[in-house]
XYZ file of C-alpha atoms in Angstrom:
312
model
C 0.531 65.330 41.750
C -2.872 64.180 42.449
C -1.525 60.581 41.616
C 1.003 60.706 44.429
C -1.453 61.984 46.868
C -3.704 59.569 46.039
C -0.904 56.455 46.299
C 0.001 58.457 49.485
C -3.150 57.991 50.918
C -4.113 54.187 50.035
C -0.557 53.277 51.358
C -1.331 53.230 55.211
C -4.825 51.256 54.136
C -2.902 48.932 52.555
C -0.323 48.747 55.236
C -3.226 47.998 57.666
C -4.979 45.438 56.127
C -1.518 43.592 55.439
C -1.363 43.895 59.159
C -4.950 42.420 59.975
C -4.122 39.742 57.074
C -1.021 38.711 59.327
C -2.958 39.016 62.413
C -5.349 36.795 61.601
C -3.240 33.857 59.459
C -2.109 32.719 63.151
C -4.598 29.985 64.008
C -4.131 30.907 67.815
C -5.163 34.373 67.216
C -7.781 33.632 64.709
C -9.201 31.217 67.162
C -9.146 33.595 70.257
C -10.956 36.393 68.100
C -13.716 34.288 66.891
C -14.229 32.728 70.637
C -13.920 36.203 72.587
C -17.809 36.928 71.992
C -19.055 33.687 73.275
C -16.353 33.889 76.148
C -17.826 37.329 76.790
C -21.331 36.291 77.111
C -20.427 32.844 78.821
C -18.264 35.299 81.718
C -21.246 37.967 81.850
C -24.155 35.528 82.208
C -22.730 32.049 83.690
C -19.678 32.474 85.310
C -20.119 35.877 87.038
C -23.682 34.517 88.599
C -22.006 31.419 89.423
C -19.405 33.346 91.439
C -21.559 35.786 92.794
C -23.641 32.722 94.078
C -20.533 31.216 95.893
C -19.911 34.308 97.427
C -23.267 34.754 98.823
C -23.228 31.378 100.145
C -20.335 32.218 102.267
C -22.063 35.105 103.906
C -25.126 35.779 105.881
C -26.744 38.212 103.361
C -30.126 39.316 103.028
C -32.249 41.306 100.932
C -30.904 44.763 101.044
C -28.187 43.985 103.173
C -24.628 42.991 101.919
C -24.004 40.586 104.977
C -20.756 39.475 106.847
C -18.565 36.565 106.061
C -19.835 33.367 107.950
C -17.795 30.662 106.060
C -19.622 27.382 105.645
C -22.306 28.230 108.256
C -25.294 28.252 105.846
C -24.170 25.047 104.636
C -24.230 23.402 108.004
C -27.704 25.365 108.539
C -29.536 23.593 105.714
C -28.064 20.381 106.265
C -29.881 20.089 109.641
C -33.009 21.616 107.994
C -35.868 18.805 107.925
C -37.512 20.481 104.367
C -33.847 20.543 102.786
C -33.497 16.897 103.290
C -36.901 16.391 102.074
C -36.005 18.789 98.859
C -32.971 16.487 98.181
C -34.837 13.050 98.582
C -37.328 14.573 96.023
C -35.088 15.648 93.834
C -33.079 12.472 93.180
C -36.386 10.403 93.356
C -38.286 12.827 91.198
C -35.168 12.675 88.532
C -34.521 8.847 88.549
C -38.378 7.751 88.167
C -38.953 10.501 85.198
C -35.852 9.777 83.409
C -36.734 6.161 83.248
C -40.273 6.457 82.050
C -39.086 9.432 79.686
C -36.008 7.236 78.359
C -38.845 4.184 77.890
C -41.566 5.975 76.391
C -39.497 7.846 73.928
C -37.604 5.067 72.512
C -41.081 3.239 72.165
C -42.245 6.225 70.610
C -39.089 6.872 68.201
C -39.299 2.961 66.973
C -42.938 3.655 66.172
C -42.421 6.934 64.268
C -39.150 5.414 62.680
C -41.649 3.334 60.646
C -43.576 3.871 57.216
C -47.148 5.047 57.430
C -49.633 7.135 56.061
C -49.370 10.975 57.621
C -45.735 10.425 59.291
C -44.727 14.119 58.898
C -47.690 15.285 60.134
C -47.454 12.721 63.634
C -43.919 13.689 64.038
C -44.905 17.521 64.241
C -47.738 16.791 66.596
C -45.464 14.810 69.005
C -43.759 17.776 69.552
C -46.469 20.175 70.707
C -45.919 19.092 74.611
C -42.427 20.436 74.330
C -43.190 23.631 72.252
C -46.122 24.755 74.327
C -44.635 27.281 77.119
C -44.129 25.165 80.231
C -46.240 27.958 82.551
C -49.041 27.662 80.046
C -49.330 23.610 79.651
C -48.812 23.359 83.738
C -51.654 25.808 84.487
C -54.045 23.386 81.939
C -52.500 20.489 84.185
C -53.347 22.097 87.089
C -57.023 22.625 86.163
C -57.110 19.072 85.414
C -56.002 17.830 88.799
C -58.430 20.327 90.567
C -60.603 18.168 92.848
C -63.588 20.127 92.183
C -63.317 20.591 88.275
C -61.221 17.789 87.449
C -61.672 16.190 84.205
C -59.424 13.214 85.483
C -61.852 12.689 88.292
C -64.915 13.108 86.367
C -63.797 10.672 83.510
C -62.988 7.931 86.457
C -65.874 8.326 87.880
C -68.010 8.302 84.834
C -66.009 4.515 83.970
C -66.882 3.506 87.939
C -63.490 3.538 89.136
C -63.880 6.048 91.945
C -66.757 6.865 94.169
C -65.755 10.168 95.233
C -63.309 13.015 94.306
C -59.619 12.773 94.580
C -57.360 15.507 95.776
C -54.610 14.986 93.333
C -52.345 17.976 94.758
C -53.691 18.244 98.261
C -52.086 14.598 99.067
C -48.484 14.599 99.486
C -47.664 11.002 97.819
C -50.567 12.101 94.813
C -49.021 15.649 94.460
C -45.229 14.344 93.574
C -47.026 11.669 91.587
C -48.905 14.158 89.948
C -45.586 16.455 89.138
C -43.825 13.622 87.899
C -46.678 12.613 85.196
C -46.401 16.199 84.200
C -42.668 16.119 83.487
C -42.742 12.906 81.649
C -45.688 14.178 79.339
C -43.688 17.025 78.645
C -40.464 15.335 78.511
C -41.068 12.259 76.181
C -41.111 14.055 72.727
C -37.714 15.443 73.356
C -36.585 11.544 74.023
C -38.753 10.568 71.160
C -37.420 13.132 68.346
C -33.733 13.016 69.381
C -33.923 9.039 69.443
C -35.615 8.751 66.160
C -33.009 10.804 64.777
C -30.587 8.298 65.788
C -32.593 5.585 64.556
C -32.665 7.053 61.170
C -28.724 6.904 61.163
C -28.505 3.090 61.211
C -28.458 1.333 57.971
C -31.623 -0.743 57.218
C -29.219 -2.972 55.825
C -27.855 -4.175 59.072
C -31.190 -5.401 60.060
C -31.445 -6.928 56.606
C -28.309 -8.944 56.917
C -29.732 -10.010 60.978
C -33.140 -11.197 59.540
C -31.368 -13.269 57.215
C -29.310 -14.853 59.790
C -32.515 -15.781 61.928
C -32.729 -12.997 64.152
C -35.832 -11.876 65.399
C -37.337 -8.413 65.709
C -36.810 -8.253 69.421
C -33.082 -9.960 68.821
C -32.183 -7.501 66.078
C -33.021 -4.452 68.537
C -31.310 -5.866 71.408
C -27.940 -6.854 69.122
C -28.186 -4.172 66.065
C -30.327 -1.333 67.175
C -29.756 -0.620 70.728
C -25.723 -0.928 70.711
C -25.672 1.879 67.743
C -28.344 3.848 69.696
C -26.664 3.800 72.893
C -24.254 6.690 72.203
C -27.154 9.218 71.180
C -29.252 7.793 74.067
C -26.357 8.706 76.682
C -26.338 11.960 75.576
C -29.977 12.609 75.842
C -30.015 11.279 79.198
C -27.373 13.536 79.983
C -29.190 16.890 79.012
C -32.202 15.410 80.382
C -30.862 14.700 83.854
C -29.759 18.033 84.005
C -32.975 19.866 82.974
C -34.669 17.548 85.359
C -32.311 17.507 88.475
C -32.843 21.676 88.199
C -36.537 21.993 87.017
C -38.319 24.845 88.600
C -41.413 26.156 86.808
C -43.325 23.057 86.411
C -43.376 22.282 90.237
C -43.413 26.094 91.156
C -46.650 26.528 89.118
C -48.303 22.932 89.924
C -47.750 22.845 93.584
C -45.210 25.704 94.833
C -43.912 22.843 96.691
C -46.738 21.853 98.718
C -48.658 20.237 100.291
C -46.690 21.039 103.575
C -43.574 21.469 101.407
C -43.894 17.857 100.064
C -42.909 18.298 96.540
C -40.030 20.976 97.215
C -37.040 20.347 94.782
C -33.672 22.164 95.116
C -34.861 25.034 93.141
C -38.246 25.729 94.060
C -36.784 25.359 97.925
C -33.978 27.793 97.087
C -36.239 30.267 95.592
C -38.562 30.108 98.652
C -35.923 31.010 100.805
C -33.956 33.457 99.249
C -36.991 35.201 97.493
C -39.639 34.193 99.669
C -37.884 35.075 102.894
C -35.336 37.316 101.805
C -32.229 35.086 103.163
C -30.199 35.356 99.847
C -27.306 33.653 101.448
C -29.145 30.320 102.730
C -30.981 30.485 99.180
C -27.276 30.390 97.555
C -26.387 27.561 99.306
C -29.497 25.520 98.833
C -28.813 26.227 94.787
C -24.951 25.383 95.372
C -25.938 21.992 97.119
C -26.904 20.125 94.037
C -23.936 21.660 91.779
C -21.456 18.818 93.133
C -23.888 16.003 92.359
C -24.754 17.487 88.609
C -21.022 17.925 88.201
C -20.403 13.974 89.564
C -23.314 12.820 87.115
C -21.747 14.652 84.217
C -18.386 13.318 84.706
C -19.914 9.977 84.680
C -21.674 9.913 81.705
C -19.499 11.740 79.893
C -16.664 9.102 80.677
C -19.119 6.418 79.814
C -20.484 8.002 76.283
C -16.661 8.046 75.603
C -16.112 4.737 76.407
C -18.952 3.730 74.170
C -17.535 5.874 71.462
C -14.489 3.981 71.435
C -15.951 0.382 71.646
């Protein structure tokens, strides 16, 4: 009697396991089950804020007020805003200049770190420090270095006889923008260097040896052997760097706050100032969304180019 009862109890369990096994034998159902947690997280933390931002940009919502539908009025308003046009120019100029310098310096460092020398592991770890230190903390240190009164840079240049007085690094519009770019380059070079170093280590030394036997000089070996093989990795690194730089906020906000006289505002800092500083949520959302078409176009062009390079 007990054996019969036990068998009767185990039968539904075995049937449930069988149905579950049969359910996951279908690859499409298994793929959906595995992707569902990721899709849920992306929907909650990316898709929903994006849709909410689009809806806000089409209303005249303020802090504490839901607002009414105004269509594209916010986009027309910011287009006629001189500070917004300055922020657009600053964002493109900031991204272009820093990307070029980070790529050049990162590639140079990667080539040096790819050589064999004593303490190589320690130097590679040390190079990552600017990228590891929290952005706000390192930017505060740079803000002190750029201070006109206590600046270690001014003191060093004065002792070397390069300047005769104080330089107000963050008080002059041109110098402030240059200072922001310098800090961004300093922080971004390690990311390029380590990523490109990983790409260099995938290139077989036999290719360089064969090129050297054929009489190719070091620069020719780099240009005709190393660079073509490193190009796919480089394009991926540049893609991520452009996205991060284009939407940069912390560095500029801590260093200058968009000043002096709104001269260093980027998309993100100006959107924050309008949305949070003045409470105009709808206009801030419109400024934030203004960068989306540009980023989307940049990503599409670079992905097409990466695919073209890989198919070669």
